[in-house]
PDB file of C-alpha atoms and ligand atoms in Angstrom:
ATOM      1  CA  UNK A   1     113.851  75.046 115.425  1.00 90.00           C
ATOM      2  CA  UNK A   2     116.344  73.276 117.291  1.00 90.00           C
ATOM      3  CA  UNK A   3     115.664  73.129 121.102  1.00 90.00           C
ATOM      4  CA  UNK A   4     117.901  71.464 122.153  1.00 86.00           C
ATOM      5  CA  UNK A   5     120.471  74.022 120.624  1.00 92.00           C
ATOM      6  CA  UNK A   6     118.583  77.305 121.477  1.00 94.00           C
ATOM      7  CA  UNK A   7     115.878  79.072 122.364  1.00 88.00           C
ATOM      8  CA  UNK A   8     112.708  79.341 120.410  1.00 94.00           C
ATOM      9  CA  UNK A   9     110.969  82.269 120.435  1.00 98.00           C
ATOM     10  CA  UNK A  10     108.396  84.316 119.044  1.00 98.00           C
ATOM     11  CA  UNK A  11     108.186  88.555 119.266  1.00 98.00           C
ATOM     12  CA  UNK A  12     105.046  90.581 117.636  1.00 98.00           C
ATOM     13  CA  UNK A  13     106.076  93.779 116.190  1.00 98.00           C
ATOM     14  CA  UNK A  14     103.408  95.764 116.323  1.00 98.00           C
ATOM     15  CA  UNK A  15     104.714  98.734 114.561  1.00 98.00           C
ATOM     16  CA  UNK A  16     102.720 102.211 114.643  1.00 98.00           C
ATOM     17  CA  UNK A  17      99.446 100.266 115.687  1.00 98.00           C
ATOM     18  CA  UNK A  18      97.604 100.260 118.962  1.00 98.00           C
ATOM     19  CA  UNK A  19      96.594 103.253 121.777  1.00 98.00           C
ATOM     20  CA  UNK A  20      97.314 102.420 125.515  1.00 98.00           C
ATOM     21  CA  UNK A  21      93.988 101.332 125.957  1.00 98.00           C
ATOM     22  CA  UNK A  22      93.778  98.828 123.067  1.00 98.00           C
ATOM     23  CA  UNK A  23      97.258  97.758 124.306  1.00 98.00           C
ATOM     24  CA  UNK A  24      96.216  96.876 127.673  1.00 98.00           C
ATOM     25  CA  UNK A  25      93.281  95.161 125.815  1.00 98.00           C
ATOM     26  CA  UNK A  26      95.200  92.935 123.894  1.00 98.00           C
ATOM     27  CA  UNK A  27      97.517  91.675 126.297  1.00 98.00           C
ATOM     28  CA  UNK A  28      94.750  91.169 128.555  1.00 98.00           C
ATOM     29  CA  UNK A  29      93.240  88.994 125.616  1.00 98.00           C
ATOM     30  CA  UNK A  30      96.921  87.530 124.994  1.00 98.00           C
ATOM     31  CA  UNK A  31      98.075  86.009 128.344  1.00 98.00           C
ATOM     32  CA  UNK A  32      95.723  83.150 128.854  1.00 98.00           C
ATOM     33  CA  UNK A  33      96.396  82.222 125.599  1.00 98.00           C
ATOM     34  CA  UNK A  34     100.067  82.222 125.845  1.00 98.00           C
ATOM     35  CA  UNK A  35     100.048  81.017 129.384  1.00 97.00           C
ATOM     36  CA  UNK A  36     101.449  77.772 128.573  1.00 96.00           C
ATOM     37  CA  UNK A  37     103.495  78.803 125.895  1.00 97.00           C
ATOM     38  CA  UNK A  38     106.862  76.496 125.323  1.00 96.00           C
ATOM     39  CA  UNK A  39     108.678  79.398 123.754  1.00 97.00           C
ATOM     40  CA  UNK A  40     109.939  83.411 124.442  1.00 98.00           C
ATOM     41  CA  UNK A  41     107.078  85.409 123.748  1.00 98.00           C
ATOM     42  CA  UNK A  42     107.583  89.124 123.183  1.00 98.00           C
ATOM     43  CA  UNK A  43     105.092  91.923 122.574  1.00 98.00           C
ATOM     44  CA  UNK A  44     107.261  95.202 121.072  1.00 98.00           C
ATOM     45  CA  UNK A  45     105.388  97.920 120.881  1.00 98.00           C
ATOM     46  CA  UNK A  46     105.354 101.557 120.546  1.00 98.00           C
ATOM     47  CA  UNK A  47     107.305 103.610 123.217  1.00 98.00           C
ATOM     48  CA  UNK A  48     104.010 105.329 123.934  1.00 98.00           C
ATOM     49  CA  UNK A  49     101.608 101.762 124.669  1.00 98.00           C
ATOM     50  CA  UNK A  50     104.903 100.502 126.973  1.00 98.00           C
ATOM     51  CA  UNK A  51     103.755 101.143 130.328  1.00 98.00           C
ATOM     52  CA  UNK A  52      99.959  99.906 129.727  1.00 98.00           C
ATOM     53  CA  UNK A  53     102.059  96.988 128.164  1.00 98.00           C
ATOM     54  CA  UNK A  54     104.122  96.409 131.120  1.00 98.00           C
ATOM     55  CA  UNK A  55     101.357  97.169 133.494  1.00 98.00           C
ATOM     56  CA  UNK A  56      99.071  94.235 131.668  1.00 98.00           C
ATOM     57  CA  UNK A  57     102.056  91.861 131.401  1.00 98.00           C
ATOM     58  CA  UNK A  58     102.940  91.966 134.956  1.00 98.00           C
ATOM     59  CA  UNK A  59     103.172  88.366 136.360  1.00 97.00           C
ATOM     60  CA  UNK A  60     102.608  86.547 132.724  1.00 98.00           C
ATOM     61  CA  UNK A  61     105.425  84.911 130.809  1.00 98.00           C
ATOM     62  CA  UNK A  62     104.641  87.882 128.097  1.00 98.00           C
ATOM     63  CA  UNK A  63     108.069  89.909 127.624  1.00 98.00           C
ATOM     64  CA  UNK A  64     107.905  93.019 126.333  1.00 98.00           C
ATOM     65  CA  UNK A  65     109.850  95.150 123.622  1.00 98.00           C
ATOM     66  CA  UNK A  66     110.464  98.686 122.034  1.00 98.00           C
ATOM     67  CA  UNK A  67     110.767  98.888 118.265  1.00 98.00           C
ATOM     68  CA  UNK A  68     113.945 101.306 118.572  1.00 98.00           C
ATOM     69  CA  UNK A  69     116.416 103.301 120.718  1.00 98.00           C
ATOM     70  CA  UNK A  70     118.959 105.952 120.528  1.00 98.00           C
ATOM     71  CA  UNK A  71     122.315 105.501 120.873  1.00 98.00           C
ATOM     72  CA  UNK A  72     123.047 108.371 123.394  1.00 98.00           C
ATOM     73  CA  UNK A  73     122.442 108.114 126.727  1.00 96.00           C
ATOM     74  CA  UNK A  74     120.675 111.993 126.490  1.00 97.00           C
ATOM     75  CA  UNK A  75     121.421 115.190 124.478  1.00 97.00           C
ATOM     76  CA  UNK A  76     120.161 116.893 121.210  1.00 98.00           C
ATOM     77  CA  UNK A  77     118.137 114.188 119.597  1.00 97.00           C
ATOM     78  CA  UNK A  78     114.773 115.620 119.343  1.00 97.00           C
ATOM     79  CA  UNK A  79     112.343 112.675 119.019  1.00 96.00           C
ATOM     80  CA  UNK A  80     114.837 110.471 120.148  1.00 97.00           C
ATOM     81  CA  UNK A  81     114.629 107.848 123.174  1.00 98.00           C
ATOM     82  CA  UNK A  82     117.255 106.302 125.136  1.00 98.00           C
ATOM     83  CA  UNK A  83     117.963 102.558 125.989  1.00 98.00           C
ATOM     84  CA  UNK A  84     118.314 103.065 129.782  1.00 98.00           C
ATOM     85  CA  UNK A  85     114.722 105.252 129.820  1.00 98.00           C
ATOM     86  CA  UNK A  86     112.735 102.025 128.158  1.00 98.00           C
ATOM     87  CA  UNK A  87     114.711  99.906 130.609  1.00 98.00           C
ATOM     88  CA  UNK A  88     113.233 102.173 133.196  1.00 98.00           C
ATOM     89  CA  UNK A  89     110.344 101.292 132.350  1.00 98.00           C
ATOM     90  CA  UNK A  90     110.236  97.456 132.013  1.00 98.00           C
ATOM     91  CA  UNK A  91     111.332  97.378 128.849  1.00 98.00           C
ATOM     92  CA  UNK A  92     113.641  93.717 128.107  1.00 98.00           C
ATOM     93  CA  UNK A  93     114.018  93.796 124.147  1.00 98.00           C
ATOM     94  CA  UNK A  94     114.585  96.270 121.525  1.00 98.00           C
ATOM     95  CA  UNK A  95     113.664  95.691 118.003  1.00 98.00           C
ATOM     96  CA  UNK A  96     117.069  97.263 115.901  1.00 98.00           C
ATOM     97  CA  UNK A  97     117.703  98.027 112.000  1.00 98.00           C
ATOM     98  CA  UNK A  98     114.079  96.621 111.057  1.00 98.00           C
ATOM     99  CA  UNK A  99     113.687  97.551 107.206  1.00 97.00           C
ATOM    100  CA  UNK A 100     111.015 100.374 107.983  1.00 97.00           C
ATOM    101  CA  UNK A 101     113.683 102.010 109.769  1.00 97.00           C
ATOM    102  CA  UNK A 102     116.027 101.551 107.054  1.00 97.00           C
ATOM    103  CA  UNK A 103     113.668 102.275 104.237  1.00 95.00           C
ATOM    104  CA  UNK A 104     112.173 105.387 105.861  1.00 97.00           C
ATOM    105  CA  UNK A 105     114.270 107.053 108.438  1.00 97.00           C
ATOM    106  CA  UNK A 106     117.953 106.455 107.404  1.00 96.00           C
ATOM    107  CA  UNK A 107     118.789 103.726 109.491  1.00 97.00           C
ATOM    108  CA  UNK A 108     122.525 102.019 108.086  1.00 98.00           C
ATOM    109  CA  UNK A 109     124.431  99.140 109.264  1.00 98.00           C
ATOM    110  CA  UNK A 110     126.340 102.160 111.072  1.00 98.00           C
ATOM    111  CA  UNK A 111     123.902 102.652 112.980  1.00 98.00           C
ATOM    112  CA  UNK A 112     122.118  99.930 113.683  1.00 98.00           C
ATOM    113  CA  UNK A 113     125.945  98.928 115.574  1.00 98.00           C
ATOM    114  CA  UNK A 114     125.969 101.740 117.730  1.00 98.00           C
ATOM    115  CA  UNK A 115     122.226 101.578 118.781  1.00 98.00           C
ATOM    116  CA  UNK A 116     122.917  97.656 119.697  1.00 98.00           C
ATOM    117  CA  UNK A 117     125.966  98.577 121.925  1.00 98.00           C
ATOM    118  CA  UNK A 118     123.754 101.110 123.836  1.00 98.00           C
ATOM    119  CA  UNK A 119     120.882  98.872 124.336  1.00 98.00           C
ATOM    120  CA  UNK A 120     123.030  96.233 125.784  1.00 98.00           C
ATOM    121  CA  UNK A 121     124.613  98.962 127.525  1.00 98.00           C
ATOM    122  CA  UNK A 122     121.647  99.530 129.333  1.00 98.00           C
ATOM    123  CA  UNK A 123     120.687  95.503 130.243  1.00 98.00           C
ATOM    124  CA  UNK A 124     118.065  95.500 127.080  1.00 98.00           C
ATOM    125  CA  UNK A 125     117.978  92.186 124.241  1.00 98.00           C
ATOM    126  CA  UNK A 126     118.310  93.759 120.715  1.00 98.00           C
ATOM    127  CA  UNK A 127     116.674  91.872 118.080  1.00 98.00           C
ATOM    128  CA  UNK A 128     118.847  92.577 115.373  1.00 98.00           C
ATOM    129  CA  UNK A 129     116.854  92.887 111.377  1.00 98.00           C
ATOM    130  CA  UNK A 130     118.764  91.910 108.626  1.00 98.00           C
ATOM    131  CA  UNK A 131     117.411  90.906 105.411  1.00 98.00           C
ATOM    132  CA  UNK A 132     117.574  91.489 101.677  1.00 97.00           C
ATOM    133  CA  UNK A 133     115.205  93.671  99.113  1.00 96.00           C
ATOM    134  CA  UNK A 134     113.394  91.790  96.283  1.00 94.00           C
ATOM    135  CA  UNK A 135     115.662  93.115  93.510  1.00 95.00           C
ATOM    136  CA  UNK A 136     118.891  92.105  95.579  1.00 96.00           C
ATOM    137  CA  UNK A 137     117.427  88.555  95.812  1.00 95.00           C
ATOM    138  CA  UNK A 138     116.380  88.321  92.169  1.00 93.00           C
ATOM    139  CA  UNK A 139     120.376  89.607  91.517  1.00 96.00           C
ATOM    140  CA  UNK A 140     121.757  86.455  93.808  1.00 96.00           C
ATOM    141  CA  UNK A 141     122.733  89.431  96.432  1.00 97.00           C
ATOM    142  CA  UNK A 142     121.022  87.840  99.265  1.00 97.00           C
ATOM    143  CA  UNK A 143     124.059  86.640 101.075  1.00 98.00           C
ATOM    144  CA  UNK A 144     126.204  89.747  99.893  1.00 98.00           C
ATOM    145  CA  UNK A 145     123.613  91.733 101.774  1.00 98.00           C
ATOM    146  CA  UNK A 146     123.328  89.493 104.549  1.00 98.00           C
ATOM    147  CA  UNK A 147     127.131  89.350 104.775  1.00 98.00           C
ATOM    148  CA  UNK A 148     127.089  93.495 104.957  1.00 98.00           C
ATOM    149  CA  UNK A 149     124.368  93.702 107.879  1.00 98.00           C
ATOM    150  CA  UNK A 150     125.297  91.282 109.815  1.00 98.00           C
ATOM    151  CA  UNK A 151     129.005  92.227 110.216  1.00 98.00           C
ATOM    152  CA  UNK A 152     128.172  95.942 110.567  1.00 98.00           C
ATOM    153  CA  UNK A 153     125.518  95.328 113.525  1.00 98.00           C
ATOM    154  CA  UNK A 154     127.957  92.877 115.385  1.00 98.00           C
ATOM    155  CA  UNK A 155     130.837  95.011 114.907  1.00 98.00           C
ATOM    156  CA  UNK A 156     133.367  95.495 118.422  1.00 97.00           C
ATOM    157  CA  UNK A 157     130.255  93.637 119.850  1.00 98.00           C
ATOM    158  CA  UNK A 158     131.921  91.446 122.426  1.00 96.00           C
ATOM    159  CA  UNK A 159     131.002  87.072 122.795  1.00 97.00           C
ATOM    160  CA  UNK A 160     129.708  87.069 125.977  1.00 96.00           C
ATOM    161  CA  UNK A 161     126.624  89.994 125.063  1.00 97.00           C
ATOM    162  CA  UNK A 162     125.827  87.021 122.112  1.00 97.00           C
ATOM    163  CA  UNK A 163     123.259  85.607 124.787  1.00 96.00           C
ATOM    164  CA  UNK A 164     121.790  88.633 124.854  1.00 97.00           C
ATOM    165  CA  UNK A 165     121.175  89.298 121.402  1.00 98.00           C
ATOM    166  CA  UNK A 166     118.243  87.698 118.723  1.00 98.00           C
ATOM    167  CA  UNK A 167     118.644  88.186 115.209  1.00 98.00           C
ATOM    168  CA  UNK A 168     115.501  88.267 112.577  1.00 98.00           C
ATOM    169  CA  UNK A 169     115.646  87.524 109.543  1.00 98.00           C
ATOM    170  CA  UNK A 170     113.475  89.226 107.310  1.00 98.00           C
ATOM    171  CA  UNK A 171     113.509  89.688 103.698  1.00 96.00           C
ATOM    172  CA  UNK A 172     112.115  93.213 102.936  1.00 95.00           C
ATOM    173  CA  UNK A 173     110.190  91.683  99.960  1.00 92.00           C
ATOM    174  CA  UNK A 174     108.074  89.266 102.554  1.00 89.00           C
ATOM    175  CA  UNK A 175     107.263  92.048 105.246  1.00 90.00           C
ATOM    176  CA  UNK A 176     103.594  93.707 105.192  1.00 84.00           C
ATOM    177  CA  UNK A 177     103.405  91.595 101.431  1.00 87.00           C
ATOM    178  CA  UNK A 178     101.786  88.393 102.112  1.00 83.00           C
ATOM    179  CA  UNK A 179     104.426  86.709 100.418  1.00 82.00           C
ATOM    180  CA  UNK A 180     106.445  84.173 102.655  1.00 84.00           C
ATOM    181  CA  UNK A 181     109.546  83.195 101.770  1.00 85.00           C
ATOM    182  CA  UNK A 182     109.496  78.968 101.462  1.00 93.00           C
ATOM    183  CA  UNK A 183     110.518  77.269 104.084  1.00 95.00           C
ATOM    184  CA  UNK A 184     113.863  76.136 102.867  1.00 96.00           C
ATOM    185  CA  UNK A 185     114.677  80.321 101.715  1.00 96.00           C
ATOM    186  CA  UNK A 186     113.909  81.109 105.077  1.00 97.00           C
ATOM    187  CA  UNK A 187     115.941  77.863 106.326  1.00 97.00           C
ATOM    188  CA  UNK A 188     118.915  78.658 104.157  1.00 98.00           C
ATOM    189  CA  UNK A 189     119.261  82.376 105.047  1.00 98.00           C
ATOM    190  CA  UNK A 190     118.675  81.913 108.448  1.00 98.00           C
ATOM    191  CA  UNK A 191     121.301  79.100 107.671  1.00 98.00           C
ATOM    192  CA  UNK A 192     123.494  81.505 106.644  1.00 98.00           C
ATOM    193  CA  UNK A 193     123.522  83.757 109.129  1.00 98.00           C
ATOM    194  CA  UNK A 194     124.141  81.541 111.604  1.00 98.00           C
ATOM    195  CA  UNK A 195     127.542  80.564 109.741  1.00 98.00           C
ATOM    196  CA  UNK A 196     128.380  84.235 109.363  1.00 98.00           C
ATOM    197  CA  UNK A 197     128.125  84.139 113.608  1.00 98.00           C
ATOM    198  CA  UNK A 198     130.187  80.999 113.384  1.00 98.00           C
ATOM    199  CA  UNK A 199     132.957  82.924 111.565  1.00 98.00           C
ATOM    200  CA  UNK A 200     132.604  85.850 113.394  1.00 98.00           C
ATOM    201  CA  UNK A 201     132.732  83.567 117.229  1.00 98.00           C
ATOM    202  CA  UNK A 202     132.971  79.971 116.548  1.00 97.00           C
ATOM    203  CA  UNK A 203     130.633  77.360 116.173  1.00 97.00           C
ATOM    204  CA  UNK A 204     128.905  77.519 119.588  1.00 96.00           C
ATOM    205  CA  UNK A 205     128.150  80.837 119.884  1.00 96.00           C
ATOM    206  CA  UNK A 206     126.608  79.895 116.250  1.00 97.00           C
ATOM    207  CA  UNK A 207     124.769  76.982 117.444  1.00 97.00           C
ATOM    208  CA  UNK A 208     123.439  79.248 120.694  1.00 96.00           C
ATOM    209  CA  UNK A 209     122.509  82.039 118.985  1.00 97.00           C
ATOM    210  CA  UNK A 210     118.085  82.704 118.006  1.00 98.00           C
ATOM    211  CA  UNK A 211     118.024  83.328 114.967  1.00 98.00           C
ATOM    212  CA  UNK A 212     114.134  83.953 113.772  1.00 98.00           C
ATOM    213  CA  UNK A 213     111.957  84.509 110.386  1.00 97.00           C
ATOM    214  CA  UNK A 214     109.938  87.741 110.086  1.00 97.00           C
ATOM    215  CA  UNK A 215     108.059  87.911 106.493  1.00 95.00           C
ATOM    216  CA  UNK A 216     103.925  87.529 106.543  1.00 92.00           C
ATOM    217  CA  UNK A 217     104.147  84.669 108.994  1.00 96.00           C
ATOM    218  CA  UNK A 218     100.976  83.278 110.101  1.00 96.00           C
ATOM    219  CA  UNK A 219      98.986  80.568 111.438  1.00 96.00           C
ATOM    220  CA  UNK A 220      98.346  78.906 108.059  1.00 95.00           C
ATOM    221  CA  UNK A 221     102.591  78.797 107.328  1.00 96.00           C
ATOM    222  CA  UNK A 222     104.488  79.384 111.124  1.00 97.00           C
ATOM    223  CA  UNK A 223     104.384  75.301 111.954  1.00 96.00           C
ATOM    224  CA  UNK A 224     106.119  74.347 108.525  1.00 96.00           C
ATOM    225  CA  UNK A 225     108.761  77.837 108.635  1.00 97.00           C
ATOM    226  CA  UNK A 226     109.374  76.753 112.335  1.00 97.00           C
ATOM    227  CA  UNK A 227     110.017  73.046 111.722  1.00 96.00           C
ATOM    228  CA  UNK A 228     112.932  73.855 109.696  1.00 97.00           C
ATOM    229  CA  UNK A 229     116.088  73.607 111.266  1.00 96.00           C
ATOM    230  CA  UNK A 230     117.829  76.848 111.821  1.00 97.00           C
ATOM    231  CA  UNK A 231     114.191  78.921 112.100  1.00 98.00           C
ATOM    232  CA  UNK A 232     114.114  79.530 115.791  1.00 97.00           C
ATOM    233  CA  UNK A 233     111.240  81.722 115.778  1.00 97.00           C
ATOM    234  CA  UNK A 234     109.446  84.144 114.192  1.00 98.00           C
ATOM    235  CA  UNK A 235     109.261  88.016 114.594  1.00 98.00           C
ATOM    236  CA  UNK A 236     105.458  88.736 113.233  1.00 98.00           C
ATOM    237  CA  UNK A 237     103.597  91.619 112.108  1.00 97.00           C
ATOM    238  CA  UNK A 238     100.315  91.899 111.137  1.00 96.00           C
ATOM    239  CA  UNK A 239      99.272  88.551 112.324  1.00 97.00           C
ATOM    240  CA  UNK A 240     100.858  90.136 116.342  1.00 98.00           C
ATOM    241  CA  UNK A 241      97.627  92.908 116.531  1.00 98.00           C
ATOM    242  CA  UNK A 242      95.127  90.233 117.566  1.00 97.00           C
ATOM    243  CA  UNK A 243      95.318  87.865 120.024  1.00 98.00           C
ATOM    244  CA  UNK A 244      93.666  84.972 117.850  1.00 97.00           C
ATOM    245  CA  UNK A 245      95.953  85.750 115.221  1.00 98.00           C
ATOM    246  CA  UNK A 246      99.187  85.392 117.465  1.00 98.00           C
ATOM    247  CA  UNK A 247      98.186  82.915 119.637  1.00 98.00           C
ATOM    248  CA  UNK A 248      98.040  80.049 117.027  1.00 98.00           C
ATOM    249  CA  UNK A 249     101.758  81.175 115.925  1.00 98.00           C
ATOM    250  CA  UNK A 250     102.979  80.799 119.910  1.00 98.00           C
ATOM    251  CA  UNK A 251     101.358  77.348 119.898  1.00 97.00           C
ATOM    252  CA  UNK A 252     103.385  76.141 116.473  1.00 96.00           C
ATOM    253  CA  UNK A 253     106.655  77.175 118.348  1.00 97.00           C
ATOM    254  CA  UNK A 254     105.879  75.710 121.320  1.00 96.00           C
ATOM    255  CA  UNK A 255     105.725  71.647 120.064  1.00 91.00           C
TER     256      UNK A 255
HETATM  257  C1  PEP B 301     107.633  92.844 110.618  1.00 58.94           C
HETATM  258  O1  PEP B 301     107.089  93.922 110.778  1.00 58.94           O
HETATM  259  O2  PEP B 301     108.737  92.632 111.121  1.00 58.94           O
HETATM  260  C2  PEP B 301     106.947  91.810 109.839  1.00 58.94           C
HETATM  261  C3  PEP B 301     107.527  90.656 109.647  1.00 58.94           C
HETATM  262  O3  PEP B 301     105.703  92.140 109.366  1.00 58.94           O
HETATM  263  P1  PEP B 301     104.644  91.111 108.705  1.00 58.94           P
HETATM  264  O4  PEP B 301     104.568  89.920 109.584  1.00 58.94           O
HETATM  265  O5  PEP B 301     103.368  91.892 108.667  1.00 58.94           O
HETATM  266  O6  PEP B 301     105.157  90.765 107.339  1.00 58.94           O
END
């Protein structure tokens, strides 16, 4: 992390997981532990737990997120959900293009671009998953991939929504595995990224910009993954469905 540069923060993604109830129980749990927190912290869950989330995040510094939107305003989607409705709701991020989305349900870079442009659109934060599979890594593809999804999310994306927008990096082959990447992977690809920004909008935007590490981060590895330079957070899954888990994540980014 660098806070002098940018923001640190740290988003749970907590996937299919969690009624309404349990989500008003675990925020509940959540915000005295994160009450002091010296980062972002963001809970994104599913579109049905997001009023019980907004409800039991009223007045804390807890933020809260969807995992997806549509990128029509309304129309034959069936299943679909539009940007403005979660904003409706309370809704300030938007998890975009994670790799479940990919893997399972067709998302492309494509895509992923035009869903961004209607969340901002509609006054939500994307967070913005890029990240390579295990076989592209082992093939020295990572920053050929990298290079793909990052210029296909930001595409016709003007510089002044860059404030608006957090990218994750998270390589497929760490997500759900228990394997982390090191800290100096995670460093260099976040690294990376930040220099495909640079090219894309110059060095400041660059500097500005969160980018965070999503990959089996826990309490045992977020303090050494965080200390690394251009690791500006962390978007976390398993370890974001209990409060004790989380909490200890919140407190590594917030020294
Ligand atoms: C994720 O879902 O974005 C993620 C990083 O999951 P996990 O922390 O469980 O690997």
């Amino acid at each position: 992390m660098n806070k002098a540069k940018r923001a640190a923060v740290i988003a749970g993604n907590w996937k299919m997981n969690k009624t309404p109830a349990e989500t008003t129980a675990l925020i509940n749990d959540l915000k005295p532990l994160v009450a002091d927190a010296a980062c972002g912290v963001i809970c994104c869950v599913p579109f049905t737990d997001i009023p019980a989330a907004v409800d039991a995040a009223k007045g804390s510094n807890i933020k809260i997120g969807a995992q997806n939107c549509h990128w029509a305003e309304s129309g034959a989607f069936t299943g679909e959900i539009a940007a403005s409705w979660l904003k409706e709701l309370g809704v300030e991020y938007c998890v975009l293009g994670h790799s479940e989305r990919r893997q399972y349900f067709g998302e492309t870079d494509e895509t992923v671009n035009s869903r961004t442009k209607a969340a901002l659109a509609a006054g939500l934060k994307p967070i913005i998953c890029v990240g390579e599979l295990k076989e592209e890594r082992l093939a020295d593809k990572t920053h050929e991939v990298l290079d793909v999804q990052v210029k296909g999310a930001f595409a016709d994306i003007a510089a002044a929504e860059l404030a608006n927008i957090i990218i994750a990096y998270e390589p497929v082959w760490a997500i759900g595995t228990g394997l982390t990447a090191t800290d100096d992977q995670a460093d260099e690809a976040c690294g990376y990224i930040r220099s495909l920004i640079a090219g894309l909008y110059g060095q400041d935007a660059a500097d500005a910009m969160t980018i965070q590490y999503g990959g089996s981060m826990n309490a045992g590895n977020a303090e050494a993954l965080l200390a690394k330079e251009n690791v500006d957070g962390g978007l976390i899954g398993g370890a974001s469905l209990s409060a004790e888990k989380f909490q200890p994540i919140v407190a590594a980014a917030s020294k």
